[in-house]
XYZ file of C-alpha atoms in Angstrom:
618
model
C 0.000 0.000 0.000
C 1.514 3.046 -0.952
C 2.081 6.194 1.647
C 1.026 9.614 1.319
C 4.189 11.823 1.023
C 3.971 15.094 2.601
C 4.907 17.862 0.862
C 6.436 20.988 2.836
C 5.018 23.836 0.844
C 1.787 25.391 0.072
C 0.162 25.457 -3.490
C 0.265 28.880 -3.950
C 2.547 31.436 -2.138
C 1.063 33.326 0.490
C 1.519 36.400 -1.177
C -0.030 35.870 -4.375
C -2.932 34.748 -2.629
C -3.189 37.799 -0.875
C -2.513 40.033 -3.461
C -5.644 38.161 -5.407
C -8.302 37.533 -3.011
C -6.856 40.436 -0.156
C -9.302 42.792 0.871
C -8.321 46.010 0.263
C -8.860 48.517 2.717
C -7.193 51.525 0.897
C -5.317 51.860 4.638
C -1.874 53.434 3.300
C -3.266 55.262 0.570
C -5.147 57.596 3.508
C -2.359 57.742 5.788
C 0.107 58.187 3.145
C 2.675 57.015 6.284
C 2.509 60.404 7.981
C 0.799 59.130 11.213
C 3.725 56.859 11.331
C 6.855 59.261 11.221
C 7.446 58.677 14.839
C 10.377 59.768 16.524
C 12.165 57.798 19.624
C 9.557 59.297 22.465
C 6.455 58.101 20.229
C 7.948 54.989 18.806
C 9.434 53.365 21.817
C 7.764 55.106 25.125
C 4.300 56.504 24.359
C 3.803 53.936 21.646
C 0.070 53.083 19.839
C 1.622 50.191 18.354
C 0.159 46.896 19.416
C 3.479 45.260 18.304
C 5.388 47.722 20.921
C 2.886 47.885 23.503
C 3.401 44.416 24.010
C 6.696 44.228 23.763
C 5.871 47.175 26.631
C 3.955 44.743 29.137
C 6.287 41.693 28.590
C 9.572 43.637 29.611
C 7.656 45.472 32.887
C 6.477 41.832 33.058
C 10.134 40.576 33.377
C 11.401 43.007 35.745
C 8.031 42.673 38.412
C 8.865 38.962 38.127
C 12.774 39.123 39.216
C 11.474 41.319 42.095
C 8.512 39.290 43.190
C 11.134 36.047 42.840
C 13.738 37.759 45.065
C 11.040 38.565 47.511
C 10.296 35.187 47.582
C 13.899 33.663 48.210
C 14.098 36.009 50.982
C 11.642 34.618 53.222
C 12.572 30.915 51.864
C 16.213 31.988 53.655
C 14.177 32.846 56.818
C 12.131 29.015 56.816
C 15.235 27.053 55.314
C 18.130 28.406 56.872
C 16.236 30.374 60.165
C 19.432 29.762 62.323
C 21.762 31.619 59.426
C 22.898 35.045 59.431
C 21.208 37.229 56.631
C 23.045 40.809 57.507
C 24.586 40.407 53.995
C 21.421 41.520 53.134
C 21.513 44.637 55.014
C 22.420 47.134 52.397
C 19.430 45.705 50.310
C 16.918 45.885 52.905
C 18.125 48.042 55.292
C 16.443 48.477 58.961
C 14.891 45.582 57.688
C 17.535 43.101 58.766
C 18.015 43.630 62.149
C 21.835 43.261 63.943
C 21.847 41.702 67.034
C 24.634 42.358 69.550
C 26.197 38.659 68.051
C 26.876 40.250 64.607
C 23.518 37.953 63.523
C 21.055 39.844 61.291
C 17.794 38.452 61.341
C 14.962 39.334 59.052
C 12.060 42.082 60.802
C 8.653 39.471 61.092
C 6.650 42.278 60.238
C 8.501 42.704 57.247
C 8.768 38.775 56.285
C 4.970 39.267 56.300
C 5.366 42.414 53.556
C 7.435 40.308 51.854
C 4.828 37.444 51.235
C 2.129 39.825 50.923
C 4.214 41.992 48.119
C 5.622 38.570 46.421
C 1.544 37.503 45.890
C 0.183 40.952 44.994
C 3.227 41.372 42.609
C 2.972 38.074 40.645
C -0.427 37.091 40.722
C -1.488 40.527 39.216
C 1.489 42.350 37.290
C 3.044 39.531 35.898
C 0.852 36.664 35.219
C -2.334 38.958 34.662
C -0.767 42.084 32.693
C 2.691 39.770 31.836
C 0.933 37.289 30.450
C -2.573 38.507 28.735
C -0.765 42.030 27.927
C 1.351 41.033 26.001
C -0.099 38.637 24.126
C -3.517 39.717 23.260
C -1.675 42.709 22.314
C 0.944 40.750 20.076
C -1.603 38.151 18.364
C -5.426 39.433 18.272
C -4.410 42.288 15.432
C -1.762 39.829 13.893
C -4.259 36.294 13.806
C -7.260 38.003 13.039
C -6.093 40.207 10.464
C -6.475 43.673 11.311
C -4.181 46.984 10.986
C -3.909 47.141 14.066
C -6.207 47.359 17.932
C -9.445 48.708 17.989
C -8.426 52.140 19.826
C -4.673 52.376 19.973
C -4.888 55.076 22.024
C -7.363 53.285 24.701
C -4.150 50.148 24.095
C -1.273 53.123 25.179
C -2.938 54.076 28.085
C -4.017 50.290 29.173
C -0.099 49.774 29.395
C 0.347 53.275 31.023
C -2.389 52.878 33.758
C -0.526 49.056 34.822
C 2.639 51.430 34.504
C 1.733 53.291 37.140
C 0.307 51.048 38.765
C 3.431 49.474 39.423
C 5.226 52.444 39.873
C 3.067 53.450 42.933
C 3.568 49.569 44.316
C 7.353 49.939 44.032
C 7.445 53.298 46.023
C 5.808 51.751 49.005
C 8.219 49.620 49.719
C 10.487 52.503 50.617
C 7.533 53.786 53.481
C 9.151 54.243 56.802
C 6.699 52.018 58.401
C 7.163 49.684 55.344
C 4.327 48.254 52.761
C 1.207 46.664 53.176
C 2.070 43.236 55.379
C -1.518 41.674 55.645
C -1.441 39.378 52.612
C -2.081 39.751 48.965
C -6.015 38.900 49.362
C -5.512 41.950 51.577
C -8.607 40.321 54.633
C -9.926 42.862 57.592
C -9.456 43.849 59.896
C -5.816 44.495 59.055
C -6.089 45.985 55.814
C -9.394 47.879 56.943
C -7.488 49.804 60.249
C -4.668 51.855 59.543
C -3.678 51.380 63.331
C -3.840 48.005 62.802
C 0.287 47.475 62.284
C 2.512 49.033 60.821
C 2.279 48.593 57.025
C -1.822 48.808 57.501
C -1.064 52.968 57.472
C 0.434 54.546 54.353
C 1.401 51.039 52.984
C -2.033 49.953 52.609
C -3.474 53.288 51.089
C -0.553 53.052 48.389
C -1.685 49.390 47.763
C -5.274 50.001 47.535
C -4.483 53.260 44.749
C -2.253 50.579 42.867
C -4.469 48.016 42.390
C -7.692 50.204 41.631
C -4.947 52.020 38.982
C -4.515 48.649 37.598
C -7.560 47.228 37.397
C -8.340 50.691 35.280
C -5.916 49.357 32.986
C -7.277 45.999 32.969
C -10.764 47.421 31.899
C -9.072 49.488 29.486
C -7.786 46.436 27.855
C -10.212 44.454 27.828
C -12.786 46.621 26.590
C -10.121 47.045 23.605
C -9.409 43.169 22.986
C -13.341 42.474 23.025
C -14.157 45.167 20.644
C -11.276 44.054 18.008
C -12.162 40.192 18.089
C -15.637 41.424 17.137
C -15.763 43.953 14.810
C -12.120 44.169 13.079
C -11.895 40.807 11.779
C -10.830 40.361 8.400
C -12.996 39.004 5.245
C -13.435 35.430 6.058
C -12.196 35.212 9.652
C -15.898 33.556 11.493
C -15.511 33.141 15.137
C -15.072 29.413 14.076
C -12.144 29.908 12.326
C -10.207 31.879 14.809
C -7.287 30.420 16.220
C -7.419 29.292 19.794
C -5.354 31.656 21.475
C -8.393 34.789 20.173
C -10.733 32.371 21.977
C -8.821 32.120 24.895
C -7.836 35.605 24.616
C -11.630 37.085 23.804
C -13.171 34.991 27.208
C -10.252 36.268 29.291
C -11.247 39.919 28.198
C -14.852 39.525 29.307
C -13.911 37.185 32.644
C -11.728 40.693 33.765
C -14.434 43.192 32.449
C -17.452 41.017 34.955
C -15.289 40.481 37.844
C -12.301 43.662 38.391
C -15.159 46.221 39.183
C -16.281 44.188 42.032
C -12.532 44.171 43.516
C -12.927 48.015 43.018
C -16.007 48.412 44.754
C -14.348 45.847 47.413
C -11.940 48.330 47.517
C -14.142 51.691 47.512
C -16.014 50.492 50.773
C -12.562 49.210 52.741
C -11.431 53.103 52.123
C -14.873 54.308 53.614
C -13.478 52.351 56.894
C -10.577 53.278 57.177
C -11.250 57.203 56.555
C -14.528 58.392 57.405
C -14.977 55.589 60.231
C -18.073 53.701 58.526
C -18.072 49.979 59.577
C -18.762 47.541 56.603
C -16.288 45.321 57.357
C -15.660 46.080 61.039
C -17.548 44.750 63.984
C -16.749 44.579 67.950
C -12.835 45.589 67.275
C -10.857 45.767 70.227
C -6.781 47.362 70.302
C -4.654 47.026 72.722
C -8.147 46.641 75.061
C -9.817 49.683 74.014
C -12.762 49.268 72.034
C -13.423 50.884 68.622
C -16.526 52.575 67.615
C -16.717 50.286 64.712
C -20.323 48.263 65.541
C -22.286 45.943 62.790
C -20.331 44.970 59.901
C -18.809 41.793 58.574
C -15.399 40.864 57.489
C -16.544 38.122 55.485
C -18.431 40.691 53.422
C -15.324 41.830 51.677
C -14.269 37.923 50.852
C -17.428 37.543 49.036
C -16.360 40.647 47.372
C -12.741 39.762 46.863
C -13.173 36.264 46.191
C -15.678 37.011 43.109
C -13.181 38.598 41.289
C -10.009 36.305 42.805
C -11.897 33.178 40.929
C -12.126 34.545 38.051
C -8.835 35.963 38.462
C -7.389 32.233 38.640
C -8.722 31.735 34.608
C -8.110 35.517 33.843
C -4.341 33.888 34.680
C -4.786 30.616 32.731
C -7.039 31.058 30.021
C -4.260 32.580 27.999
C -1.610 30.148 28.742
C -4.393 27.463 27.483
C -5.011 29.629 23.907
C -0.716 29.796 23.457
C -0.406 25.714 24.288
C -2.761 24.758 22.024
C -1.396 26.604 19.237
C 2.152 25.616 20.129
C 1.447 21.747 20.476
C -0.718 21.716 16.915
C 2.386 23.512 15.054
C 5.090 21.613 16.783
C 3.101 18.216 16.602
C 2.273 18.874 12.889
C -1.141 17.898 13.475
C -5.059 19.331 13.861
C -5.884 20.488 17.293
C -8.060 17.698 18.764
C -11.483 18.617 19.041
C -11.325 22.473 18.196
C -15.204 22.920 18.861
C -14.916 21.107 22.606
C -11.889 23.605 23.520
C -14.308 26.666 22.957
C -17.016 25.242 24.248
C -14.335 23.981 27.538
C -13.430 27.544 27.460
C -16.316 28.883 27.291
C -17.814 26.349 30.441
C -15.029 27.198 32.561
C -15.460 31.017 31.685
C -19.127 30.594 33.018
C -18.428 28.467 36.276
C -15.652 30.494 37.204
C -18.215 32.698 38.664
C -19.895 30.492 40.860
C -17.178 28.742 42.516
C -15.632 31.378 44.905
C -16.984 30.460 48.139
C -14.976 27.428 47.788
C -11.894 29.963 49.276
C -14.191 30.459 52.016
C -15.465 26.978 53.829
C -13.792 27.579 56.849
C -15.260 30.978 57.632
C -17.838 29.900 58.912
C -20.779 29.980 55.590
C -23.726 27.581 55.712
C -22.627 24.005 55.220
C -25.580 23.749 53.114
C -24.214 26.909 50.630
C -20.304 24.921 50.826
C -22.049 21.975 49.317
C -23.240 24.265 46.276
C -20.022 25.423 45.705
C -17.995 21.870 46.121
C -20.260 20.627 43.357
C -19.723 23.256 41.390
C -16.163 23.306 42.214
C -15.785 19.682 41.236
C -17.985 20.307 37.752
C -15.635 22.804 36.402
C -12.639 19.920 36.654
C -14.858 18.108 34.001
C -14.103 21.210 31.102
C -10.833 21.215 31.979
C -9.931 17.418 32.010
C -11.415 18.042 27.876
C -8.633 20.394 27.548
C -6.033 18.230 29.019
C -7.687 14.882 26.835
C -7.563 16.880 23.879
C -3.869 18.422 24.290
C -2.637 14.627 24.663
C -4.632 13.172 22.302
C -2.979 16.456 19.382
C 0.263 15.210 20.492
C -0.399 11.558 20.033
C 1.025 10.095 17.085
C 2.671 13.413 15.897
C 5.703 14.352 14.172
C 6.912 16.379 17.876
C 9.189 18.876 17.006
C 10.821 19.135 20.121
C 11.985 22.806 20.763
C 11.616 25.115 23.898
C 8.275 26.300 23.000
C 6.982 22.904 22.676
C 8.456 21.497 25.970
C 7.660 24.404 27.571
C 3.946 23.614 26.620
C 3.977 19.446 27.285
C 5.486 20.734 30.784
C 2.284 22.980 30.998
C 0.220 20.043 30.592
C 1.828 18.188 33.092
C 1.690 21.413 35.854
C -1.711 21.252 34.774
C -2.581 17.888 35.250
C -0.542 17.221 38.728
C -1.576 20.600 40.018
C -5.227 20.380 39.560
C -5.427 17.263 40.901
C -4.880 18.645 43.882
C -7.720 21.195 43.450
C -9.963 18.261 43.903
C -9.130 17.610 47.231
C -9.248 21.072 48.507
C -12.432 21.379 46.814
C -14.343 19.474 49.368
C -15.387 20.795 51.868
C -14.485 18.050 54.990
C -11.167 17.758 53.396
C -10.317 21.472 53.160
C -11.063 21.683 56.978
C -7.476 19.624 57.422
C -5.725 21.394 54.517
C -7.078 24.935 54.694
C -4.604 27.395 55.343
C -1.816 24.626 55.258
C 1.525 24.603 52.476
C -0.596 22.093 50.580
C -2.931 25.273 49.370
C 0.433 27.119 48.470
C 1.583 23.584 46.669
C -1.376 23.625 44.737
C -2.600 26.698 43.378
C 1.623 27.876 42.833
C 1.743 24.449 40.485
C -1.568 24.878 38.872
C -1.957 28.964 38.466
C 1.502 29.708 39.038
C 4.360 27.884 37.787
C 1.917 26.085 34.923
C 0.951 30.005 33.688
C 4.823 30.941 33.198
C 5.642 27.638 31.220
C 2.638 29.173 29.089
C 4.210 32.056 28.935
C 7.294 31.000 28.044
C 5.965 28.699 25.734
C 4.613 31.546 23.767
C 7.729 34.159 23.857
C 10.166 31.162 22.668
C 7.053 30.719 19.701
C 6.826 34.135 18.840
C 10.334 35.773 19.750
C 10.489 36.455 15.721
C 7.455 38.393 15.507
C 8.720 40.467 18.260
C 12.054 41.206 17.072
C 12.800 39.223 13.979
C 14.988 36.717 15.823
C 14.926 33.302 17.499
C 16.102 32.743 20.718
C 18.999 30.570 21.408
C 17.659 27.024 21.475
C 20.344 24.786 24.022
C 19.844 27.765 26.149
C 16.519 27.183 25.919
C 16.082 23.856 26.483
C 18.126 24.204 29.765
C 15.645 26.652 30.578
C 13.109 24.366 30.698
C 14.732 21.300 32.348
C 15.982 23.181 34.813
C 12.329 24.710 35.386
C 10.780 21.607 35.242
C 12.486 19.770 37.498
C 13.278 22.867 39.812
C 9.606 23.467 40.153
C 8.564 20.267 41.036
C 11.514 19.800 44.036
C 9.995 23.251 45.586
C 6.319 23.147 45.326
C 6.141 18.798 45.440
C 7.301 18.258 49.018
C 4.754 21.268 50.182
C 2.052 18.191 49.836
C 3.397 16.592 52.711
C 4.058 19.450 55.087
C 0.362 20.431 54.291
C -1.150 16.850 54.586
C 1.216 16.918 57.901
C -0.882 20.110 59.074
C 1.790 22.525 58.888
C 0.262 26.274 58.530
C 1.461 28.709 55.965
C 2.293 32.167 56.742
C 4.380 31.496 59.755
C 7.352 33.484 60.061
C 9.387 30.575 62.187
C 8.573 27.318 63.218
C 11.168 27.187 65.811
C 8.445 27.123 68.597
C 6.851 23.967 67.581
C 8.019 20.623 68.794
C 5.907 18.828 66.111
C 7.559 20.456 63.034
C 10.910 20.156 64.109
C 11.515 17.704 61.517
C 10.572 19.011 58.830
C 13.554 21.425 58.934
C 15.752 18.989 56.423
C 12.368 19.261 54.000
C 12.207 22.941 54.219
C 15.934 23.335 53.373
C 15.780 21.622 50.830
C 12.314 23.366 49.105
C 14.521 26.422 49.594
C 17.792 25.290 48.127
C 15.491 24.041 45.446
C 13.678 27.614 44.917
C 17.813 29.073 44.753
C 18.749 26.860 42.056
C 15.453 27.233 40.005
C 15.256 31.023 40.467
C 19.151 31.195 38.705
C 17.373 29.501 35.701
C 15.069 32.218 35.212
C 17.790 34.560 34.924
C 19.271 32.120 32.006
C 15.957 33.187 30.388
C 16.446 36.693 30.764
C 19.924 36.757 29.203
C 18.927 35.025 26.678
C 15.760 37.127 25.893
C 17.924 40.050 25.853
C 21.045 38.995 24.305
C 18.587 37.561 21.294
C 17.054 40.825 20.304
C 20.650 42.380 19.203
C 22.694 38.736 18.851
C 20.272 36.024 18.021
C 19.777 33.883 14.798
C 17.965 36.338 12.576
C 14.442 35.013 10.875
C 15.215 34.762 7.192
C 11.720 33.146 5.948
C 8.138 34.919 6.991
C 6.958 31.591 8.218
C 9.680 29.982 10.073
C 7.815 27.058 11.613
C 5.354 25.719 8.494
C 1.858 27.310 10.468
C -0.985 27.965 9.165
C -2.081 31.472 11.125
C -1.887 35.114 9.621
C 0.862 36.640 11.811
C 2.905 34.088 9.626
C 2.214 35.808 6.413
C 3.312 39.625 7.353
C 6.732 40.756 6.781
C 9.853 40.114 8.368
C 10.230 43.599 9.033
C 7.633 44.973 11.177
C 5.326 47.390 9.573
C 2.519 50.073 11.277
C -0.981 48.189 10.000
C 1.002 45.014 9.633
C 0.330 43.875 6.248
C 2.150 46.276 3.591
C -0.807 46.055 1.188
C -4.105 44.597 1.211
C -5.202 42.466 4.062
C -5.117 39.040 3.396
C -8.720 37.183 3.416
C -8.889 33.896 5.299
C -10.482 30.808 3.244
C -10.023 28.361 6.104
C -9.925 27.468 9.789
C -6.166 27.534 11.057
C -5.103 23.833 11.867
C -5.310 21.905 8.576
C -2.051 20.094 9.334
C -0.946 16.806 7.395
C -4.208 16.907 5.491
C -4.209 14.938 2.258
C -0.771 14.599 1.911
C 0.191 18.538 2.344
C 2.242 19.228 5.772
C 0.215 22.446 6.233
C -2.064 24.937 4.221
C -2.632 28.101 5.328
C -5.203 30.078 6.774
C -5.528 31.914 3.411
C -5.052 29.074 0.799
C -8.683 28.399 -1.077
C -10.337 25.586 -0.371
C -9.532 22.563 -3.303
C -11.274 20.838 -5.316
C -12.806 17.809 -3.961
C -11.746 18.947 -0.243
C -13.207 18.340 2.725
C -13.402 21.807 5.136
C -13.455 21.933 8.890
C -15.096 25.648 9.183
């Protein structure tokens, strides 16, 4: 019986086909480049591209996620190694590391507890929010969809300016006198909601608070702008059914932020009434240092209905991207059709819609009806089923493929296994009896750091190493790459698999020593080595960050517009990055985007007509 032979290129090239069946929008001829003679100021800082913009996000990105790492080895130094000196870090941290008469500097514990509060707030929300979905619905929705550019570029600048900010108001209150905001990321009263409370709960917390309301302005900004191009700038044959995964993934994430941020705000907007004008929402029968405050008839768990609304969500605002960038990375590097394209929307779209009736589960052991808990465990447990598709579905597009294996690929199989070993886990804390043994316990921190945390960055990464040439024209450096991820992979496991058994064990998170308590004494060799682990893995993300760098300027320069054989539109623009991305017409899309090893071609592109006697998807 003879075999089909695969052949590597497409019928027709892309450019004919674009120059005969483009639409033409007449886009140069009315801006006869003017609006595009940009000088350093408008090209590189206060930029309407969507190309720079996200190069914008990624790079802030970068540098919030070296900071919230360090943060985090710090207080790993205090559990591992409590008995060790740290006054080398004095001139980092200053009063901070306090000198005892021994020469022994010890890190403050009110400022071990700013540390884990800034380390959360930092990565959950300016990296793997604005890092991740900044970037790249602002790289890919203009480039897959095949439009000029965003809907408002101007609404797109000041998105990036807003998390700018944002950031820049986080950063200064770490230099407060009475230091930032040390009650925790999810930011619970009473401590957040009394400035008296201690010491960062004064000026630290009001700088917070204006951060994060900043921020989620640019969130809304953003979104707004990513829902309005998906719907109304895609090009002439583009249906929602033919739009690549990541604009799915990319589209629901939009919305999930648009529903949920403005009830953090409003969260937020009540918590200032308490602590300024003396109203009591949140505060109820307070008493400091014995005297009691005037504070008579609200409810703390009020604000983590609030909070929680939006911090569900906030877990798929996270990974809802990363899902849209593996599935496209796995289809082109496994040279095959994405399994079941119509059950990932629909999984997307399931999860999207659960996501918002699931966030009590946060919340069993504060005391809500048992009756309500067993609402949301069921629900809790439901939305595993639209994600187990996903997972099916990514192993069943890599089965039997040609794998190419490169950092982008590995980078998104290791996603799948994060995914898979993390949310296992999700299960158990999920119901309610078992949570009551494993709530506040390192098995929560195990769980949602391998499932939202580390599993989002290998998305991440997954998608920079994929689209480093559309950035800058470049590819990364592929063994430096691949030790990258090895050294990620296994790094991240040796940290965040061993916190299973201090949780099961019932050891608490949060605590700033466990000197005190007999029963974990012997888990000190366990926490040494989840913090020599942490060490090790944190030097590998700095191997990324050369790398990323030293590519733009030295890397192996992209000599063919479609490097890796895919099917999407950003593959047939130029090299050379243009304003309105497509020199001439736009290029009009004939076909759904994964027709990979289809009778005997080894891919035909998005705009490639359909053939006689051919079977279409979409």
């Amino acid at each position: 019986m003879a075999t089909a032979v695969l052949t590597t290129a497409p019928l027709q090239s892309d450019e004919a086909l674009i120059e005969e069946f483009g639409y033409d929008d007449h886009f140069h001829e009315h801006h006869h480049g003017d609006k595009y003679q940009s000088n350093f100021v408008s090209h590189y800082i206060f930029s309407q591209d969507h190309k720079m913009i996200s190069k914008q996000f990624l790079i802030t990105g970068m540098i919030w996620a070296i900071i919230g790492g360090a943060m985090s080895l710090v207080f790993r130094m205090q559990l591992g190694f409590p008995e060790e000196s740290l006054a080398w870090l004095q001139p980092v941290l200053g009063k901070w590391i306090s000198i005892g008469p021994d020469g022994v500097g010890v890190l403050v514990q009110d400022f071990y507890y700013a540390l884990v509060t800034m380390h959360g707030t930092i990565l959950v929300f300016f990296v793997l929010t604005a890092g991740l979905s900044g970037t790249f619905s602002n790289l890919l929705i203009p480039l897959m969809i095949g439009a000029r550019d965003m809907a408002s570029p101007l609404l797109n600048m000041l998105s990036y300016w807003f998390f700018f900010i944002s950031g820049t108001i986080m950063f200064a209150s770490l230099f407060l006198s009475t230091g930032p905001f040390a009650g925790g990321w999810v930011a619970y009263p009473p401590l957040s909601a009394l400035p008296q409370a201690m010491d960062g709960s004064g000026a630290g917390m009001t700088l917070w608070t204006i951060s994060l309301v900043l921020f989620v302005v640019s969130v809304l900004l953003g979104g707004i702008n990513y829902i309005t191009t998906v719907l109304n700038l895609r090009t002439k044959g583009m249906s929602m059914w033919r739009l690549p995964l990541p604009i799915w993934a990319f589209f629901v994430t939009a919305i999930l932020g648009l529903l949920s941020f403005p009830v953090l705000t409003s969260a937020f907007f009540l918590m200032m009434l308490d602590r300024g004008i003396g109203t009591s929402f949140y505060l109820s029968d307070i008493y400091i240092g014995g005297a009691a405050l005037d504070h008579v008839g609200g409810s703390p768990i009020l604000y983590q209905h609030l909070f929680w609304f939006l911090g569900h969500p906030e877990v798929y605002i996270i990974i809802l991207p990363a899902f849209g960038i593996v599935s496209e990375v796995l289809s082109v590097n496994s040279r095959k059709p994405i399994f079941g394209y119509q059950a990932m929307v629909f999984s997307i779209l399931a999860i999207a819609f659960l996501a918002f009736i699931v966030w009590a589960h946060h919340m069993f052991m504060s005391g809500i009806n048992p009756f309500i808990a067993n609402f949301f465990v069921i629900f809790t447990l439901i939305i595993a089923v639209p994600s187990a598709v996903k997972v099916f579905n990514w192993i069943a597009t890599l089965y039997g493929g040609n794998i190419r294996f490169n950092p982008a690929s590995l980078f998104a199989i290791g996603f799948v296994s994060m995914f898979i070993s993390g949310g296992l886990t999700g299960i158990w804390l999920g119901n309610s009896a078992l949570d009551i043994q494993l709530h506040d316990t390192y098995f929560v921190v195990a769980h949602f750091h391998i499932v939202m945390g580390v599993a989002a960055f290998f998305g991440m990464y997954s998608g920079v190493y994929h689209w480093f040439p559309k950035l800058y024209g470049r590819f990364m450096n592929e063994t430096l790459g691949k030790l990258h991820f090895w050294g990620t992979m296994i790094g991240a496991y040796c940290v965040f698999w061993p916190m299973h058994y201090l949780g099961m064990a019932g050891v608490p998170r949060r605590y700033y020593s466990f000197d005190s308590f007999q029963t974990f004494g012997h888990f000190d060799g366990m926490n040494k080595f989840i913090t020599i682990a942490a060490l090790i893995t944190f030097g590998f993300q700095l191997l990324f960050v050369i790398n990323y760098f030293w590519s733009i300027w030295r890397g192996r320069k992209q000599m063919v517009k479609n490097p890796y054989q895919a099917n999407t539109l950003e593959w047939t623009t130029p090299i050379e990055a243009t304003h309105g991305n497509w020199p001439g017409k736009l290029p009009t899309v004939q076909r759904w985007a994964y027709d990979y090893s289809k009778d005997g071609i080894d891919f035909i592109s998005q705009v490639q007509p359909t053939m006689e006697g051919e079977s279409v998807e979409h």
